[in-house]
Amino acid sequence: MHTLFSRVNNLSALLSSCVMGLLAAIALSSMMLQFFEAPLEGGSVVVKGVKTSPPLFNWNTKQLFLYLDAEYTNAKGVKNAVVIWDRIVRRKADAKIHVQGQQKYPFKDKHTFRDASATYTLRYNLMPHVGALVYGVAGTTNTSVPFPPMNNNV
């Protein structure tokens, strides 16, 4: 009565609907985890290192993108933000990072940093296997920190 083609078509339609429903359930459950878990506290930023809290890593976490930016106002009164350092963390075991005195991206226009103080902020971007990207702030400095003196030979 039913041909082989129509049976295969019905079976593939059922399977694709089940897979889409499963992916939607995964995305919704990941969004619910964000509301019920404790947020990343500012106390997780350490002077000699940065450690991420375990709530950022769960069964749906593919990778975590961390970056440190400096926000400052130059002599002309223009507010700027510069990314100083970044790192991709793929596993929970690699989440404890110790970086001291390393600047990944050099400053191109060093004259804008003269006599300027910056507020440093550690931000993250959580990339799940299924679902929406999650952006957040891991920590920030409470007071402005002056830039170190620039080397004129560089």
PDB file of C-alpha atoms in Angstrom:
ATOM      1  CA  MET A   1       0.000   0.000   0.000  1.00  0.00           C
ATOM      2  CA  HIS A   2       2.757   2.486   0.911  1.00  0.00           C
ATOM      3  CA  THR A   3       5.860   2.599  -1.192  1.00  0.00           C
ATOM      4  CA  LEU A   4       9.359   2.339   0.207  1.00  0.00           C
ATOM      5  CA  PHE A   5       9.968   5.989  -0.686  1.00  0.00           C
ATOM      6  CA  SER A   6       7.005   7.240   1.358  1.00  0.00           C
ATOM      7  CA  ARG A   7       8.033   5.111   4.377  1.00  0.00           C
ATOM      8  CA  VAL A   8      11.607   6.463   4.257  1.00  0.00           C
ATOM      9  CA  ASN A   9      10.231   9.991   3.896  1.00  0.00           C
ATOM     10  CA  ASN A  10       7.973   9.589   6.959  1.00  0.00           C
ATOM     11  CA  LEU A  11      10.778   8.086   9.032  1.00  0.00           C
ATOM     12  CA  SER A  12      13.261  10.831   8.110  1.00  0.00           C
ATOM     13  CA  ALA A  13      10.686  13.541   8.880  1.00  0.00           C
ATOM     14  CA  LEU A  14      10.030  11.999  12.298  1.00  0.00           C
ATOM     15  CA  LEU A  15      13.747  11.677  13.086  1.00  0.00           C
ATOM     16  CA  SER A  16      14.558  15.235  12.007  1.00  0.00           C
ATOM     17  CA  SER A  17      11.677  16.569  14.135  1.00  0.00           C
ATOM     18  CA  CYS A  18      12.964  14.612  17.147  1.00  0.00           C
ATOM     19  CA  VAL A  19      16.513  15.931  16.648  1.00  0.00           C
ATOM     20  CA  MET A  20      15.258  19.522  16.390  1.00  0.00           C
ATOM     21  CA  GLY A  21      13.200  19.078  19.552  1.00  0.00           C
ATOM     22  CA  LEU A  22      16.239  17.664  21.361  1.00  0.00           C
ATOM     23  CA  LEU A  23      18.416  20.592  20.249  1.00  0.00           C
ATOM     24  CA  ALA A  24      15.772  23.068  21.414  1.00  0.00           C
ATOM     25  CA  ALA A  25      15.626  21.323  24.812  1.00  0.00           C
ATOM     26  CA  ILE A  26      19.428  21.508  25.117  1.00  0.00           C
ATOM     27  CA  ALA A  27      19.437  25.227  24.285  1.00  0.00           C
ATOM     28  CA  LEU A  28      16.639  25.958  26.790  1.00  0.00           C
ATOM     29  CA  SER A  29      18.283  23.959  29.564  1.00  0.00           C
ATOM     30  CA  SER A  30      21.567  25.814  28.994  1.00  0.00           C
ATOM     31  CA  MET A  31      19.753  29.135  29.284  1.00  0.00           C
ATOM     32  CA  MET A  32      18.158  27.965  32.547  1.00  0.00           C
ATOM     33  CA  LEU A  33      21.614  27.147  33.968  1.00  0.00           C
ATOM     34  CA  GLN A  34      22.599  30.798  33.604  1.00  0.00           C
ATOM     35  CA  PHE A  35      19.715  31.949  35.794  1.00  0.00           C
ATOM     36  CA  PHE A  36      20.087  29.386  38.586  1.00  0.00           C
ATOM     37  CA  GLU A  37      23.865  29.268  39.019  1.00  0.00           C
ATOM     38  CA  ALA A  38      25.862  31.832  40.930  1.00  0.00           C
ATOM     39  CA  PRO A  39      27.423  34.453  38.671  1.00  0.00           C
ATOM     40  CA  LEU A  40      31.171  34.788  38.360  1.00  0.00           C
ATOM     41  CA  GLU A  41      32.281  37.029  41.210  1.00  0.00           C
ATOM     42  CA  GLY A  42      34.768  39.842  40.869  1.00  0.00           C
ATOM     43  CA  GLY A  43      36.874  38.082  43.493  1.00  0.00           C
ATOM     44  CA  SER A  44      37.957  35.545  40.899  1.00  0.00           C
ATOM     45  CA  VAL A  45      40.401  38.054  39.440  1.00  0.00           C
ATOM     46  CA  VAL A  46      43.715  37.610  41.211  1.00  0.00           C
ATOM     47  CA  VAL A  47      46.663  39.992  40.993  1.00  0.00           C
ATOM     48  CA  LYS A  48      49.122  37.386  39.711  1.00  0.00           C
ATOM     49  CA  GLY A  49      46.681  35.213  37.829  1.00  0.00           C
ATOM     50  CA  VAL A  50      43.143  34.778  36.648  1.00  0.00           C
ATOM     51  CA  LYS A  51      41.024  31.792  37.526  1.00  0.00           C
ATOM     52  CA  THR A  52      37.593  31.115  36.139  1.00  0.00           C
ATOM     53  CA  SER A  53      34.776  29.711  38.221  1.00  0.00           C
ATOM     54  CA  PRO A  54      33.516  26.199  37.534  1.00  0.00           C
ATOM     55  CA  PRO A  55      29.914  27.330  36.739  1.00  0.00           C
ATOM     56  CA  LEU A  56      31.106  28.531  33.335  1.00  0.00           C
ATOM     57  CA  PHE A  57      32.021  24.977  32.368  1.00  0.00           C
ATOM     58  CA  ASN A  58      29.157  22.511  32.050  1.00  0.00           C
ATOM     59  CA  TRP A  59      28.160  19.741  29.659  1.00  0.00           C
ATOM     60  CA  ASN A  60      27.205  22.223  26.924  1.00  0.00           C
ATOM     61  CA  THR A  61      30.368  24.388  27.023  1.00  0.00           C
ATOM     62  CA  LYS A  62      32.449  24.138  23.876  1.00  0.00           C
ATOM     63  CA  GLN A  63      35.019  26.803  24.723  1.00  0.00           C
ATOM     64  CA  LEU A  64      35.496  29.989  26.696  1.00  0.00           C
ATOM     65  CA  PHE A  65      37.048  33.142  25.262  1.00  0.00           C
ATOM     66  CA  LEU A  66      38.668  35.393  27.895  1.00  0.00           C
ATOM     67  CA  TYR A  67      39.977  38.876  27.178  1.00  0.00           C
ATOM     68  CA  LEU A  68      41.358  41.745  29.235  1.00  0.00           C
ATOM     69  CA  ASP A  69      40.618  45.267  28.097  1.00  0.00           C
ATOM     70  CA  ALA A  70      41.759  48.657  29.339  1.00  0.00           C
ATOM     71  CA  GLU A  71      39.369  51.617  29.218  1.00  0.00           C
ATOM     72  CA  TYR A  72      40.973  55.036  29.436  1.00  0.00           C
ATOM     73  CA  THR A  73      40.389  58.674  28.536  1.00  0.00           C
ATOM     74  CA  ASN A  74      43.139  60.357  26.532  1.00  0.00           C
ATOM     75  CA  ALA A  75      44.335  63.969  26.826  1.00  0.00           C
ATOM     76  CA  LYS A  76      41.640  65.179  24.385  1.00  0.00           C
ATOM     77  CA  GLY A  77      38.859  63.683  26.512  1.00  0.00           C
ATOM     78  CA  VAL A  78      38.049  60.797  24.162  1.00  0.00           C
ATOM     79  CA  LYS A  79      37.156  57.533  25.899  1.00  0.00           C
ATOM     80  CA  ASN A  80      38.938  54.500  24.423  1.00  0.00           C
ATOM     81  CA  ALA A  81      39.004  50.757  25.049  1.00  0.00           C
ATOM     82  CA  VAL A  82      41.959  48.557  24.110  1.00  0.00           C
ATOM     83  CA  VAL A  83      42.210  44.758  24.282  1.00  0.00           C
ATOM     84  CA  ILE A  84      45.502  43.910  25.967  1.00  0.00           C
ATOM     85  CA  TRP A  85      45.326  40.131  26.291  1.00  0.00           C
ATOM     86  CA  ASP A  86      43.086  37.230  25.273  1.00  0.00           C
ATOM     87  CA  ARG A  87      42.985  33.463  25.524  1.00  0.00           C
ATOM     88  CA  ILE A  88      40.747  30.604  24.393  1.00  0.00           C
ATOM     89  CA  VAL A  89      40.093  27.988  27.079  1.00  0.00           C
ATOM     90  CA  ARG A  90      38.754  24.716  25.718  1.00  0.00           C
ATOM     91  CA  ARG A  91      38.863  22.491  28.815  1.00  0.00           C
ATOM     92  CA  LYS A  92      38.044  23.008  32.463  1.00  0.00           C
ATOM     93  CA  ALA A  93      41.512  21.724  33.361  1.00  0.00           C
ATOM     94  CA  ASP A  94      43.073  24.629  31.414  1.00  0.00           C
ATOM     95  CA  ALA A  95      40.913  27.274  33.114  1.00  0.00           C
ATOM     96  CA  LYS A  96      43.527  28.211  35.717  1.00  0.00           C
ATOM     97  CA  ILE A  97      45.731  30.740  33.952  1.00  0.00           C
ATOM     98  CA  HIS A  98      48.802  32.474  35.360  1.00  0.00           C
ATOM     99  CA  VAL A  99      49.922  35.502  33.358  1.00  0.00           C
ATOM    100  CA  GLN A 100      52.233  38.122  34.774  1.00  0.00           C
ATOM    101  CA  GLY A 101      53.649  41.086  32.899  1.00  0.00           C
ATOM    102  CA  GLN A 102      52.663  39.795  29.465  1.00  0.00           C
ATOM    103  CA  GLN A 103      51.013  42.025  26.918  1.00  0.00           C
ATOM    104  CA  LYS A 104      49.837  40.099  23.881  1.00  0.00           C
ATOM    105  CA  TYR A 105      49.012  43.071  21.686  1.00  0.00           C
ATOM    106  CA  PRO A 106      51.459  46.008  21.578  1.00  0.00           C
ATOM    107  CA  PHE A 107      50.190  49.584  21.626  1.00  0.00           C
ATOM    108  CA  LYS A 108      50.563  51.265  18.238  1.00  0.00           C
ATOM    109  CA  ASP A 109      50.034  54.899  19.218  1.00  0.00           C
ATOM    110  CA  LYS A 110      51.949  55.204  22.469  1.00  0.00           C
ATOM    111  CA  HIS A 111      51.464  58.980  22.735  1.00  0.00           C
ATOM    112  CA  THR A 112      47.758  58.606  23.616  1.00  0.00           C
ATOM    113  CA  PHE A 113      48.698  56.630  26.740  1.00  0.00           C
ATOM    114  CA  ARG A 114      50.911  59.362  28.178  1.00  0.00           C
ATOM    115  CA  ASP A 115      49.658  60.487  31.619  1.00  0.00           C
ATOM    116  CA  ALA A 116      46.568  58.291  31.252  1.00  0.00           C
ATOM    117  CA  SER A 117      45.044  55.931  33.795  1.00  0.00           C
ATOM    118  CA  ALA A 118      42.995  52.904  32.816  1.00  0.00           C
ATOM    119  CA  THR A 119      40.312  50.704  34.309  1.00  0.00           C
ATOM    120  CA  TYR A 120      40.975  47.050  33.498  1.00  0.00           C
ATOM    121  CA  THR A 121      38.122  44.611  32.903  1.00  0.00           C
ATOM    122  CA  LEU A 122      38.288  40.855  32.379  1.00  0.00           C
ATOM    123  CA  ARG A 123      35.473  39.775  30.085  1.00  0.00           C
ATOM    124  CA  TYR A 124      34.389  36.379  28.803  1.00  0.00           C
ATOM    125  CA  ASN A 125      32.443  34.914  25.923  1.00  0.00           C
ATOM    126  CA  LEU A 126      31.003  31.452  26.537  1.00  0.00           C
ATOM    127  CA  MET A 127      30.520  29.432  23.360  1.00  0.00           C
ATOM    128  CA  PRO A 128      28.153  26.465  23.849  1.00  0.00           C
ATOM    129  CA  HIS A 129      27.804  23.415  21.624  1.00  0.00           C
ATOM    130  CA  VAL A 130      24.119  24.287  21.136  1.00  0.00           C
ATOM    131  CA  GLY A 131      22.474  27.611  21.990  1.00  0.00           C
ATOM    132  CA  ALA A 132      23.238  31.301  22.148  1.00  0.00           C
ATOM    133  CA  LEU A 133      26.585  32.897  22.982  1.00  0.00           C
ATOM    134  CA  VAL A 134      26.885  34.239  26.524  1.00  0.00           C
ATOM    135  CA  TYR A 135      28.864  37.411  27.242  1.00  0.00           C
ATOM    136  CA  GLY A 136      29.841  38.570  30.700  1.00  0.00           C
ATOM    137  CA  VAL A 137      32.276  40.401  32.955  1.00  0.00           C
ATOM    138  CA  ALA A 138      34.469  38.298  35.231  1.00  0.00           C
ATOM    139  CA  GLY A 139      35.974  41.215  37.132  1.00  0.00           C
ATOM    140  CA  THR A 140      37.119  44.809  36.977  1.00  0.00           C
ATOM    141  CA  THR A 141      39.463  47.103  38.863  1.00  0.00           C
ATOM    142  CA  ASN A 142      37.818  49.453  41.331  1.00  0.00           C
ATOM    143  CA  THR A 143      40.255  52.314  40.766  1.00  0.00           C
ATOM    144  CA  SER A 144      42.101  53.568  37.721  1.00  0.00           C
ATOM    145  CA  VAL A 145      45.628  52.223  37.345  1.00  0.00           C
ATOM    146  CA  PRO A 146      48.212  54.356  35.507  1.00  0.00           C
ATOM    147  CA  PHE A 147      49.869  52.933  32.412  1.00  0.00           C
ATOM    148  CA  PRO A 148      53.523  52.003  32.872  1.00  0.00           C
ATOM    149  CA  PRO A 149      56.065  54.447  31.421  1.00  0.00           C
ATOM    150  CA  MET A 150      56.558  54.050  27.682  1.00  0.00           C
ATOM    151  CA  ASN A 151      59.894  53.132  26.173  1.00  0.00           C
ATOM    152  CA  ASN A 152      60.764  55.691  23.481  1.00  0.00           C
ATOM    153  CA  ASN A 153      63.030  53.256  21.624  1.00  0.00           C
ATOM    154  CA  VAL A 154      60.198  50.938  20.672  1.00  0.00           C
TER     155      VAL A 154
END
